[in-house]
Amino acid sequence: MCDASVNVALGVNGSASNNSSDVIGEMCQAMLLQWVGFGPDAMSARQALELATRGQREGAEP
């Protein structure tokens, strides 16, 4: 999706679905899923951080 210029963002929902509200954990989970599906070079820690920060900012409505 990122290669297709689709805005992708990582985030946490809230205590109703996830008690930890841990965005670092979500970044780690995203990296691990990409590594399992596409190999160890599929997503770096920097890319995960960008999805959790820059990706959310760019996806926000004005």
Coordinates of N, CA and C in Angstrom, one line a residue:
M1 N 0.8 -1.2 0.0 CA 0.0 0.0 0.0 C 0.9 1.3 0.0
C2 N 2.0 1.2 0.8 CA 2.8 2.4 0.8 C 3.5 2.6 -0.6
D3 N 3.8 1.5 -1.3 CA 4.4 1.6 -2.6 C 3.4 2.2 -3.6
A4 N 2.1 2.0 -3.3 CA 1.1 2.5 -4.2 C 0.6 3.9 -3.8
S5 N 1.4 4.6 -3.0 CA 1.1 6.0 -2.5 C -0.2 6.1 -1.7
V6 N -0.6 5.0 -1.1 CA -1.8 5.0 -0.2 C -1.3 5.5 1.2
N7 N -2.1 6.4 1.8 CA -1.7 6.9 3.1 C -2.0 5.7 4.1
V8 N -0.9 5.3 4.8 CA -1.1 4.2 5.8 C -0.6 4.8 7.1
A9 N -1.4 4.5 8.2 CA -1.1 5.0 9.5 C -1.3 3.9 10.5
L10 N -0.5 3.9 11.6 CA -0.6 3.0 12.7 C -1.1 3.8 13.9
G11 N -1.9 3.1 14.7 CA -2.4 3.8 15.9 C -3.1 2.8 16.8
V12 N -3.5 3.3 17.9 CA -4.3 2.5 18.9 C -5.7 3.0 19.0
N13 N -6.6 2.1 19.3 CA -8.0 2.5 19.3 C -8.4 3.0 20.7
G14 N -8.3 2.3 21.7 CA -8.7 2.7 23.0 C -8.9 1.5 23.9
S15 N -9.3 1.7 25.1 CA -9.4 0.7 26.1 C -10.6 -0.3 25.8
A16 N -11.5 0.1 25.0 CA -12.6 -0.9 24.6 C -12.1 -2.1 23.9
S17 N -11.1 -1.9 23.1 CA -10.6 -3.0 22.3 C -9.2 -3.5 22.6
N18 N -8.5 -2.6 23.3 CA -7.1 -2.9 23.6 C -6.7 -2.1 24.9
N19 N -6.5 -2.8 26.0 CA -6.2 -2.2 27.3 C -4.9 -1.5 27.4
S20 N -3.9 -1.9 26.5 CA -2.6 -1.3 26.7 C -2.4 0.0 26.0
S21 N -3.1 0.3 24.9 CA -2.9 1.6 24.2 C -1.4 1.9 23.9
D22 N -0.7 0.9 23.4 CA 0.7 0.9 23.2 C 1.1 1.0 21.8
V23 N 1.4 2.2 21.3 CA 1.7 2.4 19.9 C 3.0 1.8 19.5
I24 N 3.9 1.7 20.5 CA 5.2 1.0 20.2 C 5.0 -0.5 19.9
G25 N 4.1 -1.1 20.7 CA 3.7 -2.5 20.4 C 3.1 -2.7 19.1
E26 N 2.2 -1.7 18.6 CA 1.6 -1.8 17.3 C 2.7 -1.7 16.2
M27 N 3.7 -0.8 16.4 CA 4.8 -0.7 15.5 C 5.5 -2.0 15.4
C28 N 5.8 -2.6 16.5 CA 6.5 -3.9 16.5 C 5.7 -5.0 15.8
Q29 N 4.4 -5.0 16.1 CA 3.6 -6.0 15.4 C 3.5 -5.8 13.9
A30 N 3.5 -4.6 13.5 CA 3.5 -4.3 12.0 C 4.7 -4.8 11.4
M31 N 5.9 -4.5 12.0 CA 7.2 -4.9 11.5 C 7.2 -6.5 11.4
L32 N 6.8 -7.1 12.5 CA 6.9 -8.6 12.5 C 6.0 -9.2 11.4
L33 N 4.8 -8.7 11.3 CA 3.9 -9.2 10.2 C 4.5 -9.0 8.8
Q34 N 5.1 -7.9 8.6 CA 5.8 -7.7 7.3 C 6.9 -8.6 7.1
W35 N 7.7 -8.8 8.1 CA 8.9 -9.7 8.1 C 8.4 -11.2 7.8
V36 N 7.4 -11.6 8.4 CA 6.9 -13.0 8.2 C 6.4 -13.1 6.8
G37 N 5.7 -12.1 6.3 CA 5.1 -12.3 4.9 C 6.0 -12.0 3.8
F38 N 7.0 -11.0 4.0 CA 7.8 -10.6 2.9 C 9.3 -10.6 3.2
G39 N 9.7 -11.1 4.3 CA 11.2 -11.2 4.6 C 11.7 -10.0 5.5
P40 N 12.9 -10.2 6.0 CA 13.4 -9.2 7.0 C 13.7 -7.8 6.5
D41 N 13.7 -7.6 5.2 CA 13.9 -6.3 4.6 C 12.6 -5.6 4.3
A42 N 11.5 -6.2 4.6 CA 10.2 -5.7 4.2 C 9.8 -4.3 4.9
M43 N 10.2 -4.2 6.2 CA 9.9 -3.0 6.9 C 10.9 -2.7 8.0
S44 N 11.5 -1.5 8.0 CA 12.5 -1.2 9.0 C 11.8 -0.5 10.2
A45 N 12.5 -0.4 11.2 CA 12.0 0.4 12.4 C 11.7 1.8 12.0
R46 N 12.5 2.4 11.2 CA 12.3 3.8 10.8 C 10.9 3.9 10.0
Q47 N 10.7 2.9 9.1 CA 9.4 2.9 8.4 C 8.2 2.8 9.3
A48 N 8.3 1.9 10.3 CA 7.2 1.7 11.3 C 7.0 3.0 12.0
L49 N 8.1 3.7 12.4 CA 8.0 4.9 13.2 C 7.3 6.0 12.3
E50 N 7.6 6.1 11.0 CA 7.0 7.0 10.1 C 5.5 6.7 10.0
L51 N 5.1 5.5 9.9 CA 3.7 5.1 9.8 C 2.9 5.5 11.1
A52 N 3.6 5.5 12.2 CA 2.9 5.8 13.5 C 2.9 7.3 13.8
T53 N 3.8 8.1 13.1 CA 3.8 9.5 13.3 C 3.4 10.3 12.1
R54 N 4.2 10.3 11.1 CA 3.9 11.0 9.9 C 2.7 10.5 9.2
G55 N 2.5 9.2 9.2 CA 1.3 8.6 8.5 C 0.0 9.1 9.1
Q56 N 0.0 9.3 10.5 CA -1.2 9.8 11.1 C -1.5 11.2 10.8
R57 N -0.4 12.0 10.8 CA -0.5 13.4 10.6 C -1.0 13.7 9.2
E58 N -0.5 13.0 8.2 CA -0.9 13.2 6.8 C -2.4 12.7 6.6
G59 N -2.8 11.7 7.4 CA -4.2 11.2 7.2 C -5.2 12.0 7.9
A60 N -4.8 12.9 8.8 CA -5.8 13.7 9.6 C -6.6 14.7 8.7
E61 N -7.8 14.8 9.0 CA -8.7 15.7 8.3 C -8.5 17.1 8.8
P62 N -8.6 18.1 7.9 CA -8.3 19.5 8.4 C -9.4 20.0 9.3

